[in-house]
Short mmCIF file of C-alpha atoms in Angstrom, two decimals:
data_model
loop_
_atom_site.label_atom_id
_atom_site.label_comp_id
_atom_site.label_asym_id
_atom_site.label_seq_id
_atom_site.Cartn_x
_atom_site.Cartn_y
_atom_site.Cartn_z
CA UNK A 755 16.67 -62.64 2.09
CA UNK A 756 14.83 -62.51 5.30
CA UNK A 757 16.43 -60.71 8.20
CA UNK A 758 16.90 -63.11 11.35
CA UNK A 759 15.41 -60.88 13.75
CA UNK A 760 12.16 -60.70 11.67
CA UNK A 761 12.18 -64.31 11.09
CA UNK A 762 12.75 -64.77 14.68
CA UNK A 763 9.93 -62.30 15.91
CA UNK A 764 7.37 -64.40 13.31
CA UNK A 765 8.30 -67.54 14.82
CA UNK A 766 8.15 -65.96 18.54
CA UNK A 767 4.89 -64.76 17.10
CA UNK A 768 3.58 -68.22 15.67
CA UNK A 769 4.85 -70.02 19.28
CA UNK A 770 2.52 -67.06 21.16
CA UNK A 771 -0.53 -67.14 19.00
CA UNK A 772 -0.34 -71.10 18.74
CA UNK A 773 -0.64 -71.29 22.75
CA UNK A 774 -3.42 -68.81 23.20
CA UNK A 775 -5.58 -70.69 20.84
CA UNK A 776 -4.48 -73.65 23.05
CA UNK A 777 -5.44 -72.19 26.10
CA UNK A 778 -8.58 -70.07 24.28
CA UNK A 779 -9.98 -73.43 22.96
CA UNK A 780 -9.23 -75.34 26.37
CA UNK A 781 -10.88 -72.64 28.46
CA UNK A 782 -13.98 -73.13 26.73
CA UNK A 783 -13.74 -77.14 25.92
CA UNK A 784 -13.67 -77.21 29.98
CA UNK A 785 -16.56 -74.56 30.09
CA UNK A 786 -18.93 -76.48 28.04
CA UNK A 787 -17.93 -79.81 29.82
CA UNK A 788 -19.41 -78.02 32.96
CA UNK A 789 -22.31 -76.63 31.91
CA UNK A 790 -23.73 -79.72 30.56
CA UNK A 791 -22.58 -81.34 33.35
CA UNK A 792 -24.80 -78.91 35.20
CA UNK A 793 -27.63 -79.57 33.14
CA UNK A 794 -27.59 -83.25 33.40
CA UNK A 795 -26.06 -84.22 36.82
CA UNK A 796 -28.06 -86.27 39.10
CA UNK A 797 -30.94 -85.02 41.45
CA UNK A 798 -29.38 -84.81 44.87
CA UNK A 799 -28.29 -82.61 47.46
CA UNK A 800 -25.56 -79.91 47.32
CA UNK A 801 -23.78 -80.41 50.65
CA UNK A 802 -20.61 -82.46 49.95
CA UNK A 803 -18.18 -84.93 52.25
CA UNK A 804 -16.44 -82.33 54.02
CA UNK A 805 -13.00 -83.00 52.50
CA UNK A 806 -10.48 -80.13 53.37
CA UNK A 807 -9.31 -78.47 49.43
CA UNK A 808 -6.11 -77.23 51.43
CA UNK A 809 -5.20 -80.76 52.83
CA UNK A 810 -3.86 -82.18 56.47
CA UNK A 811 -2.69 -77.94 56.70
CA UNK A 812 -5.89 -76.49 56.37
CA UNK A 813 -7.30 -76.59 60.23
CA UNK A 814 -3.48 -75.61 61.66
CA UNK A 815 -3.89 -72.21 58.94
CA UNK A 816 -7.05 -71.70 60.13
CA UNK A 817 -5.77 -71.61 63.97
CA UNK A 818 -2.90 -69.18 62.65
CA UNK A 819 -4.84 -66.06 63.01
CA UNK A 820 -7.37 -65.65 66.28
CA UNK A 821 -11.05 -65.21 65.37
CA UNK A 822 -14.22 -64.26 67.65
CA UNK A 823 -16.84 -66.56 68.19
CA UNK A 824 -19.02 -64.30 67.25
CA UNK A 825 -16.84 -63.39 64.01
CA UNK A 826 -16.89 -67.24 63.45
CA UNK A 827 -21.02 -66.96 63.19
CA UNK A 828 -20.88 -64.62 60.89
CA UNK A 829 -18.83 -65.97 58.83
CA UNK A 830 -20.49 -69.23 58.54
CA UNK A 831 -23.96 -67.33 57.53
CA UNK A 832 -22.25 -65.47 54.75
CA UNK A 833 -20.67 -68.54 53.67
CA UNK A 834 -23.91 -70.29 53.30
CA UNK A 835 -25.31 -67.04 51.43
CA UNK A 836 -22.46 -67.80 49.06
CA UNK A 837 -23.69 -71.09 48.74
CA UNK A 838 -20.65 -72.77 50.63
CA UNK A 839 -22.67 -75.69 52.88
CA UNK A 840 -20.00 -77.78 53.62
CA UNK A 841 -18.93 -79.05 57.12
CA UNK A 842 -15.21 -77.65 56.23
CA UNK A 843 -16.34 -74.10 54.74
CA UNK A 844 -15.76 -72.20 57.84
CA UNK A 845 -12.39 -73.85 58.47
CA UNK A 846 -11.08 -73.98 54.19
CA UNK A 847 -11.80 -70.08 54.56
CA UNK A 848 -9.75 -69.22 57.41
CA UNK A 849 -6.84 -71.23 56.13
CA UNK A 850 -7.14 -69.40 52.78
CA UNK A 851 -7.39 -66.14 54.57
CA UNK A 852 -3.97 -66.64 57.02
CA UNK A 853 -2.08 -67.97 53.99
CA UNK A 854 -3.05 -65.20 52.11
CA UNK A 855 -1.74 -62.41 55.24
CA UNK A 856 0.94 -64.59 56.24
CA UNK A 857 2.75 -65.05 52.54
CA UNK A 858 3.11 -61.37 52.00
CA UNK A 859 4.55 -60.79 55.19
CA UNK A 860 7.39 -63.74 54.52
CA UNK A 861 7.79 -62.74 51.57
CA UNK A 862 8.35 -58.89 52.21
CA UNK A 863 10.95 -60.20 55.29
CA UNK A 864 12.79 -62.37 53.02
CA UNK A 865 12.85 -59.80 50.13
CA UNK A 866 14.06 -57.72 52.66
CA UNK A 867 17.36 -59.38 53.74
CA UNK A 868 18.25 -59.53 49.85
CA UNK A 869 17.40 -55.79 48.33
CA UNK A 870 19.65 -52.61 49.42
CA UNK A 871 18.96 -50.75 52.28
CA UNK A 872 17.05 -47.90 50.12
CA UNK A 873 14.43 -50.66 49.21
CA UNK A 874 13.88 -51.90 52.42
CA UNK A 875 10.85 -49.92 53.41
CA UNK A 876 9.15 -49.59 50.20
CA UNK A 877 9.43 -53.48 50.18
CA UNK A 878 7.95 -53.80 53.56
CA UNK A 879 4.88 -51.23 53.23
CA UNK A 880 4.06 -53.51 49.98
CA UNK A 881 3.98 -56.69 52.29
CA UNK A 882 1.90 -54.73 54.66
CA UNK A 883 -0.65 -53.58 51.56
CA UNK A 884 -0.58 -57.24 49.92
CA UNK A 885 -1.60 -58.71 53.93
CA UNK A 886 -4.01 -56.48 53.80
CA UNK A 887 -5.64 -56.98 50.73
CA UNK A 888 -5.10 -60.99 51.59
CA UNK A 889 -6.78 -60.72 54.61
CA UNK A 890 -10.12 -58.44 53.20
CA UNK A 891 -10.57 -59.58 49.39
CA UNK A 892 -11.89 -63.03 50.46
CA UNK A 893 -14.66 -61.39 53.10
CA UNK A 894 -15.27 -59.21 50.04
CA UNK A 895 -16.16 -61.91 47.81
CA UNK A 896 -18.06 -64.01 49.71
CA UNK A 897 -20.25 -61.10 50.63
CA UNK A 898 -20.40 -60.20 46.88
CA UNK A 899 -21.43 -63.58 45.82
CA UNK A 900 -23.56 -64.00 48.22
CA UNK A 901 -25.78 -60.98 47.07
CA UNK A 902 -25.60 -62.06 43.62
CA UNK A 903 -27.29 -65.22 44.74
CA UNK A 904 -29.29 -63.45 46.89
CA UNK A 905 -30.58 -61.17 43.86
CA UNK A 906 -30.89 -64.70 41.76
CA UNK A 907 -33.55 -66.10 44.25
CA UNK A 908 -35.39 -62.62 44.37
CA UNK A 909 -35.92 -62.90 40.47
CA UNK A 910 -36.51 -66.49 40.43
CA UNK A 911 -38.74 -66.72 43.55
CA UNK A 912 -42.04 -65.68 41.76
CA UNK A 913 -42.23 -67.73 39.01
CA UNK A 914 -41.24 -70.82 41.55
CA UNK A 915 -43.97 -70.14 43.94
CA UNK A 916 -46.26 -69.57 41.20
CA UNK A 917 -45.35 -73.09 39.81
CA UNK A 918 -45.52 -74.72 43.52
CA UNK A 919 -49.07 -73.39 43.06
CA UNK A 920 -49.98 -75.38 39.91
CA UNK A 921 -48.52 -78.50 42.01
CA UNK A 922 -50.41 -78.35 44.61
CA UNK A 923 -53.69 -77.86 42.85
CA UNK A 924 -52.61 -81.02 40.62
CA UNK A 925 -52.65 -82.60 43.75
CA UNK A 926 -48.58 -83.45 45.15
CA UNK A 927 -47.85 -82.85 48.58
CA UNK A 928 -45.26 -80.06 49.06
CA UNK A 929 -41.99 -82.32 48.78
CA UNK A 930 -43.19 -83.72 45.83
CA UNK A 931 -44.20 -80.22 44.44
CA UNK A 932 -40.27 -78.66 45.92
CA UNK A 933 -38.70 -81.66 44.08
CA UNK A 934 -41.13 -80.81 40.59
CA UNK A 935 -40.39 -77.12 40.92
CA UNK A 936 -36.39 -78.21 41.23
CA UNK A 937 -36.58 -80.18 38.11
CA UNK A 938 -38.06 -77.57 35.29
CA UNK A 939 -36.35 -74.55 36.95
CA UNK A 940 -33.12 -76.26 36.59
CA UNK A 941 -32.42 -74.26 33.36
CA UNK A 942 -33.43 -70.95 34.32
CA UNK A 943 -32.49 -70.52 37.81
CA UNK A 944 -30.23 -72.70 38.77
CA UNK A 945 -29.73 -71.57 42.37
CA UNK A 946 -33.12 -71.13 43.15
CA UNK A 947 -33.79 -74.63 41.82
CA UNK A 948 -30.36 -76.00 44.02
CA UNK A 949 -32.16 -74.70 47.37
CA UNK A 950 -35.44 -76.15 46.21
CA UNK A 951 -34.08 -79.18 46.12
CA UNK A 952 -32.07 -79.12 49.55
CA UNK A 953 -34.93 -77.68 51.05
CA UNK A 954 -37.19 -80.84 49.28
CA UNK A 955 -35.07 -83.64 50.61
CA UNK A 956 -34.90 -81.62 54.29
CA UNK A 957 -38.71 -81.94 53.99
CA UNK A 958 -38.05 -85.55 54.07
CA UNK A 959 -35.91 -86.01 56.17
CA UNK A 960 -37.53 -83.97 59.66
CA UNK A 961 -40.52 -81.86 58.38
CA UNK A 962 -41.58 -78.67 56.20
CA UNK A 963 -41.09 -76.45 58.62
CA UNK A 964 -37.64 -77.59 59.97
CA UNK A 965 -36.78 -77.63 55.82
CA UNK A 966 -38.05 -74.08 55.20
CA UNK A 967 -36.61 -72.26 58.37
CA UNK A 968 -33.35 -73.87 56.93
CA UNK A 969 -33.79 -72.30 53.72
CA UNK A 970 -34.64 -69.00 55.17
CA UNK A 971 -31.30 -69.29 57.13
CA UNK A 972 -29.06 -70.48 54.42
CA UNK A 973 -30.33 -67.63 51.77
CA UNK A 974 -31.02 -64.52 54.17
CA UNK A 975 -33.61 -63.65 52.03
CA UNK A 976 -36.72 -61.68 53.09
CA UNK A 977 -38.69 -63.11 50.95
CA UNK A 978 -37.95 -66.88 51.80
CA UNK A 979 -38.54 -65.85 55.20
CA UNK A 980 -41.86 -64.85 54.21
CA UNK A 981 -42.55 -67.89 52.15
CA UNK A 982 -40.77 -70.40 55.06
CA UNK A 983 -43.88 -68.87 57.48
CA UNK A 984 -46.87 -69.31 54.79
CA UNK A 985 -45.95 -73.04 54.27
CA UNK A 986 -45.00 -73.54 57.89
CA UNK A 987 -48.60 -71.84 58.96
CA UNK A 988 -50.58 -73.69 56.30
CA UNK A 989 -49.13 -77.13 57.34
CA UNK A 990 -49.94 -76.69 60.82
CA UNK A 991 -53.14 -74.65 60.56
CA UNK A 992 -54.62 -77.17 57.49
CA UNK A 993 -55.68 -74.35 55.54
CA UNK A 994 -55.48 -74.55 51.68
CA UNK A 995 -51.66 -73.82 50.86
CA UNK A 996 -52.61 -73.07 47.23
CA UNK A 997 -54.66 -69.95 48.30
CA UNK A 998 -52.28 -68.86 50.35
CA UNK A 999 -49.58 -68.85 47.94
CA UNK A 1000 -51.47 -67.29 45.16
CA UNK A 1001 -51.80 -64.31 47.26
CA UNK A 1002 -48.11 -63.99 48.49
CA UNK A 1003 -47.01 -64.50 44.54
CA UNK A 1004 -49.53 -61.25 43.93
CA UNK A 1005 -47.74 -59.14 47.18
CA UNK A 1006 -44.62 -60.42 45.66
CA UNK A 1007 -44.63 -59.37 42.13
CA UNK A 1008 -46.21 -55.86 43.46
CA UNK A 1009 -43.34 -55.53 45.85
CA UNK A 1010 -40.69 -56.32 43.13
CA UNK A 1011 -42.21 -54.31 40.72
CA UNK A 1012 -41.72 -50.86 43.51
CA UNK A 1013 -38.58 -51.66 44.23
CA UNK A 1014 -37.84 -51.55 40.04
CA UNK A 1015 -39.71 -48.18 40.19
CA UNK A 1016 -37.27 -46.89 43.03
CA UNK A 1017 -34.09 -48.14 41.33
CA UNK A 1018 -35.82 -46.39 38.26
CA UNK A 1019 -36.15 -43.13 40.04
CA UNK A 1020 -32.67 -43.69 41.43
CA UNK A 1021 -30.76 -44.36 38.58
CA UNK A 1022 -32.36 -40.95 37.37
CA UNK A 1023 -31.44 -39.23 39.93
CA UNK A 1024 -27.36 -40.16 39.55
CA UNK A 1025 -27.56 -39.91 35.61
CA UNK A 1026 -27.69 -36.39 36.49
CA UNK A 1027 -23.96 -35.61 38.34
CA UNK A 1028 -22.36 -36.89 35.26
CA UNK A 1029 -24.76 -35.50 32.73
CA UNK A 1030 -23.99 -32.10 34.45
CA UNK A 1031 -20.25 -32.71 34.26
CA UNK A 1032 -20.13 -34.02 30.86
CA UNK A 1033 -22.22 -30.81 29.40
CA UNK A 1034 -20.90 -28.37 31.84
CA UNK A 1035 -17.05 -28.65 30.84
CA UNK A 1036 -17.59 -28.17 27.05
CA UNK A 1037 -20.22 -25.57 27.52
CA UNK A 1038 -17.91 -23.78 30.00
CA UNK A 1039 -15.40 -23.89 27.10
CA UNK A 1040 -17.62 -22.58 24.13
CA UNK A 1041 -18.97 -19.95 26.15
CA UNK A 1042 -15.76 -18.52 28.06
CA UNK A 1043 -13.20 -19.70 26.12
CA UNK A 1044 -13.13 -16.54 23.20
CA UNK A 1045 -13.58 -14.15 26.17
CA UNK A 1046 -10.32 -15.40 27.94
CA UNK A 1047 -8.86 -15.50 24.57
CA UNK A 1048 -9.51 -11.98 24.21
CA UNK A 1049 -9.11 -10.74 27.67
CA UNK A 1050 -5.14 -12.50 27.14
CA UNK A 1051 -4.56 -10.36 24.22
CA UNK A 1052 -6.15 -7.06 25.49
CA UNK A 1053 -3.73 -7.58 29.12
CA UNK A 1054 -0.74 -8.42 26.16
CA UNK A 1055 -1.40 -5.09 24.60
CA UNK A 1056 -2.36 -3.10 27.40
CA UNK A 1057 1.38 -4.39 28.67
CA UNK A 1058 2.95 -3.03 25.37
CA UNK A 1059 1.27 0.11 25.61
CA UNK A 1060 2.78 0.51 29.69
CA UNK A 1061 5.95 -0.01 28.43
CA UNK A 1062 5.91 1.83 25.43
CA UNK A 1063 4.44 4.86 27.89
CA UNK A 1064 7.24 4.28 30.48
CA UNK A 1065 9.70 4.74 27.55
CA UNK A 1066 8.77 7.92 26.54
CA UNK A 1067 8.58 8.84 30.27
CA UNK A 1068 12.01 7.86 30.99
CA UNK A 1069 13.00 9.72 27.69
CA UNK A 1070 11.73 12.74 28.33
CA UNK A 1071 12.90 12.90 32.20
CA UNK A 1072 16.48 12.37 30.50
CA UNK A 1073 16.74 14.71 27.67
CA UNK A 1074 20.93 14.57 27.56
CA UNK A 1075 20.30 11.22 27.05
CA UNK A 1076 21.51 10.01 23.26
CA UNK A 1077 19.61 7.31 21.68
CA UNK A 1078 22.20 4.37 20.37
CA UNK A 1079 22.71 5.20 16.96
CA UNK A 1080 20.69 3.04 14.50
CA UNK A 1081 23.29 1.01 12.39
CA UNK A 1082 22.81 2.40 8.37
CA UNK A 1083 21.71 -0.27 5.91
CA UNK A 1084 23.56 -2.28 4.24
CA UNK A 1085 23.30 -1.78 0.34
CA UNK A 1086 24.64 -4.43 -1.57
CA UNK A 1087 27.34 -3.45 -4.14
CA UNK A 1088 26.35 -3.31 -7.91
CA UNK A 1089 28.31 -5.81 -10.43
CA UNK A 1090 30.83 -3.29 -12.83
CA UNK A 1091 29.43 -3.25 -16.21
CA UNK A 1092 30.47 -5.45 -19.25
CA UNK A 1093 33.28 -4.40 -21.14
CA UNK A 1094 32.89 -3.11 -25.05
CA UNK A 1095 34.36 -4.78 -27.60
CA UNK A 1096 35.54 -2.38 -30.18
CA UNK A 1097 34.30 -3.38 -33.65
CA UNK A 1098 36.82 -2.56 -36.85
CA UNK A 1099 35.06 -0.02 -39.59
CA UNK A 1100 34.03 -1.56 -42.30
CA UNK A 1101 32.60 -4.74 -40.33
CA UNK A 1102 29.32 -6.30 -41.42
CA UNK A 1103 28.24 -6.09 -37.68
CA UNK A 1104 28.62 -2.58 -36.92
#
């Protein structure tokens, strides 16, 4: 028969497998729902109604913790380097960044009145660390997202102005040619092809130079920058806008391609530290490893040999001096010898 406690860890077993392919095949049921949700949601703009994610709370956290004006500007331009336009960002941001100092700090005050005395200041340094980390992770990943969308546009940007070239020759205006570009980038670079689009129905909205000076804010890219002034020169000069961007796709790809060489030479450059460490310790080991080995036993019997001298010093300083006698050996008694049996005359057997 089958113990209970193994029947009871295969059932405990069966339960914990059974919900992680639950959870496995929901995760990516919920995955695929967005990316083709991605791929086929309707043309429009990115910005959304404003509405708070943290509810009627969400402006009283953000008033929780003072922040500079000029903090506040900051802010908002990493936010929209993130890719965070709406009217509410700024103010869904500082509410998640008070709630995450504040909660640590109740908590640690609460756990406080509850855990011996002993425990009280390791409990309140880990509310300190946890504020901490509340209050810097969030800076930390906007700033981290917003260079990975930053480094999106930078690959992306080429092939887009190259293809806002072919537009313009076929003869669309440049809002026409932004929303065509949008459209079959869509797959590719999807962030590249949301600003296109933002920065397409801008163009309709005021003008192509109000759009592309908006870009060049939201993205902090130098290369938008770049881009915003071409178009916004070309539109008000009337010079051919195709030319134009042919040549700034050239400078572009040349640019990008030193920049790869640099990183190139870079990344050679730090291959080396652990290169060096990774040879260095087992060639440090080869090499001086027998020689320690044999300096260990040379110092082991040159130690013998000092001690052995020493004796025979001491000895002959003290010449009264009687050794302890050595004990004698032990021999090991002999069994006594069989007895003879005496065998009558006349006996066949004697």
């Amino acid at each position: 028969m089958i113990p209970w406690s193994l029947l009871a860890v295969l059932v405990i077993f069966c339960v914990a497998a059974g919900l992680t392919f639950a959870l496995v095949m929901t995760v990516v049921a919920w995955w695929q729902e967005r990316h083709i949700a991605r791929r086929h949601r309707p043309e429009t703009a990115t910005p959304s109604s404003g509405e708070l994610t943290l509810g009627p709370v969400a402006e009283a956290l953000a008033r929780g913790l003072p922040t500079p004006e000029s903090t506040r500007s900051e802010l908002q331009r990493d936010l929209w380097a993130a890719g965070y336009y709406r009217s509410t960002a700024l103010t869904q941001y500082l509410a998640l960044r008070t709630g995450l100092t504040l909660l640590p700090i109740l908590g640690a005050l609460v756990l406080a009145l509850i855990v011996p005395r002993d425990y009280i200041a390791g409990v309140l340094v880990g509310g300190a660390i946890l504020a901490a980390l509340g209050f810097s992770l969030p800076r930390a990943y906007i700033v981290i997202r917003g260079r990975l969308r930053a480094r999106a546009i930078e690959r992306g940007l080429p092939h887009a102005v190259d293809m806002l070239t072919l537009c313009l020759t076929a003869g669309m205006n440049v809002p026409q040619s932004l929303y065509r570009v949008s459209q079959e980038m869509r797959g590719a670079f999807p962030v590249l092809a949301d600003e296109f689009l933002l920065a397409a129905q801008q163009a309709e909205l005021r003008n192509l130079g109000f759009a592309m000076q908006q870009f060049a804010e939201r993205t902090q890219v130098p290369e938008v920058q770049n881009l915003a002034v071409v178009l916004a020169q070309a539109e008000r000069l009337g010079t051919d806008i195709a030319g134009g961007l042919l040549e700034y796709s050239a400078s572009m790809r040349i640019a990008l391609r030193q920049q790869a060489d640099a990183v190139a030479n870079r990344a050679s450059f730090w291959m080396l530290f652990p290169s060096v460490l990774c040879l260095f310790i087992p060639a440090v080991i080869i090499l001086v490893g027998p020689a320690v080995l044999e300096l260990r036993e040379f110092r082991a019997f040159s130690v013998r040999q000092d001690l052995q001298r020493l004796h025979e010093t001491f000895r002959e300083a003290q010449p009264g001096t009687v050794p302890p006698p050595t004990p004698a050996p032990v021999i090991p008694s002999l069994p006594p010898p069989p007895a003879r049996t005496l065998v009558p005359e006349g006996s066949p057997f004697q």
